[in-house]
Amino acid sequence: MLELQGKSLNRLRLLLLFASILLISIIGTMAYAQTTTGSETAGYKAIGAGLAIGLAGIGGGIAVGRTGAAGLSVLSEKPEAFGTVLLIVALGEGIAIYGLIIAILVIIIL
């Protein structure tokens, strides 16, 4: 019998966890394989909305992360620049909000 210790035991547990999650997800989709859902365009709408949210969220997160870090360093030297820093960070968050609006419009209008 194999004796597993430490990291190899944790890796085996993690592998079994991922394998069981994959198996459950495959079995779950096999049960619904023969049912028909909406039209083909509904799938494209969902993909488009997901891309709009995901890519805008990634871009907004990068923008907020970088401007937030730079803004904190500015505020440590000049505390009176708080309003300007807040405005610049909020502009980065606006990108994610625009992505959300586009996704809602894609789902509702198209």
Coordinates of C-alpha atoms in Angstrom, one line a residue:
M1 CA 0.0 0.0 0.0
L2 CA 1.2 3.5 -0.8
E3 CA 2.0 5.7 2.1
L4 CA 1.4 9.4 1.4
Q5 CA 2.6 12.2 3.5
G6 CA 2.4 15.9 3.6
K7 CA 2.3 17.6 0.2
S8 CA 1.6 14.5 -1.8
L9 CA -1.4 13.7 0.3
N10 CA -2.8 17.2 -0.1
R11 CA -2.2 17.1 -3.8
L12 CA -4.1 13.8 -4.0
R13 CA -7.0 15.2 -2.1
L14 CA -7.0 18.3 -4.3
L15 CA -6.9 16.1 -7.4
L16 CA -9.8 14.0 -6.1
L17 CA -11.8 17.1 -5.3
F18 CA -11.4 18.5 -8.8
A19 CA -12.1 15.1 -10.4
S20 CA -15.3 14.8 -8.4
I21 CA -16.5 18.3 -9.3
L22 CA -15.7 17.6 -13.0
L23 CA -17.6 14.3 -12.8
I24 CA -20.7 15.9 -11.2
S25 CA -20.7 18.7 -13.7
I26 CA -20.5 16.2 -16.6
I27 CA -23.3 14.0 -15.2
G28 CA -25.4 17.1 -14.6
T29 CA -25.1 18.3 -18.2
M30 CA -25.8 14.8 -19.6
A31 CA -29.2 14.7 -17.9
Y32 CA -30.3 17.7 -19.8
A33 CA -28.7 16.8 -23.2
Q34 CA -31.9 16.1 -25.0
T35 CA -34.0 19.0 -23.9
T36 CA -34.3 22.0 -26.2
T37 CA -33.6 25.5 -24.9
G38 CA -34.0 28.9 -26.5
S39 CA -32.9 29.9 -29.9
E40 CA -29.3 30.0 -31.0
T41 CA -29.2 33.7 -30.7
A42 CA -29.9 33.5 -27.0
G43 CA -26.6 31.7 -26.5
Y44 CA -24.8 34.4 -28.5
K45 CA -26.5 37.1 -26.4
A46 CA -25.2 35.4 -23.2
I47 CA -21.7 35.1 -24.5
G48 CA -21.7 38.7 -25.6
A49 CA -23.0 39.9 -22.3
G50 CA -20.5 37.8 -20.4
L51 CA -17.7 39.2 -22.5
A52 CA -18.8 42.7 -21.9
I53 CA -19.0 42.3 -18.2
G54 CA -15.8 40.2 -17.9
L55 CA -13.5 42.3 -20.0
A56 CA -14.8 45.6 -18.6
G57 CA -14.4 44.2 -15.1
I58 CA -10.9 43.1 -15.8
G59 CA -10.0 46.5 -17.3
G60 CA -11.7 48.4 -14.5
G61 CA -9.9 46.3 -11.9
I62 CA -6.5 47.0 -13.5
A63 CA -7.3 50.7 -13.7
V64 CA -8.5 50.9 -10.1
G65 CA -5.6 48.9 -8.8
R66 CA -3.0 51.0 -10.5
T67 CA -4.6 54.4 -9.9
G68 CA -5.5 53.5 -6.3
A69 CA -1.9 52.5 -5.5
A70 CA -0.6 55.7 -7.1
G71 CA -3.3 57.7 -5.4
L72 CA -2.3 56.4 -2.0
S73 CA 1.3 57.4 -2.6
V74 CA 0.2 60.9 -3.6
L75 CA -2.1 61.2 -0.6
S76 CA 0.8 60.3 1.7
E77 CA 2.7 63.3 0.5
K78 CA -0.2 65.7 -0.3
P79 CA -3.4 65.0 1.7
E80 CA -5.2 67.9 0.2
A81 CA -5.3 66.1 -3.2
F82 CA -8.0 63.7 -1.9
G83 CA -10.7 64.9 -4.2
T84 CA -8.6 64.6 -7.3
V85 CA -7.4 61.1 -6.4
L86 CA -11.0 60.0 -5.7
L87 CA -12.2 61.3 -9.0
I88 CA -9.4 59.5 -10.9
V89 CA -10.1 56.2 -9.2
A90 CA -13.8 56.6 -9.9
L91 CA -13.1 57.0 -13.6
G92 CA -11.5 53.6 -13.5
E93 CA -14.6 52.1 -11.9
G94 CA -16.7 53.7 -14.6
I95 CA -15.3 51.3 -17.1
A96 CA -16.9 48.4 -15.3
I97 CA -20.2 50.2 -15.0
Y98 CA -20.2 50.8 -18.7
G99 CA -19.6 47.1 -19.3
L100 CA -22.6 46.3 -17.1
I101 CA -24.8 48.8 -19.0
I102 CA -23.8 47.3 -22.3
A103 CA -24.5 43.8 -21.1
I104 CA -27.9 44.7 -19.9
L105 CA -28.6 46.4 -23.2
V106 CA -27.4 43.4 -25.2
I107 CA -29.7 41.1 -23.2
I108 CA -32.8 43.3 -23.3
I109 CA -32.7 44.9 -26.7
L110 CA -31.0 42.4 -29.0

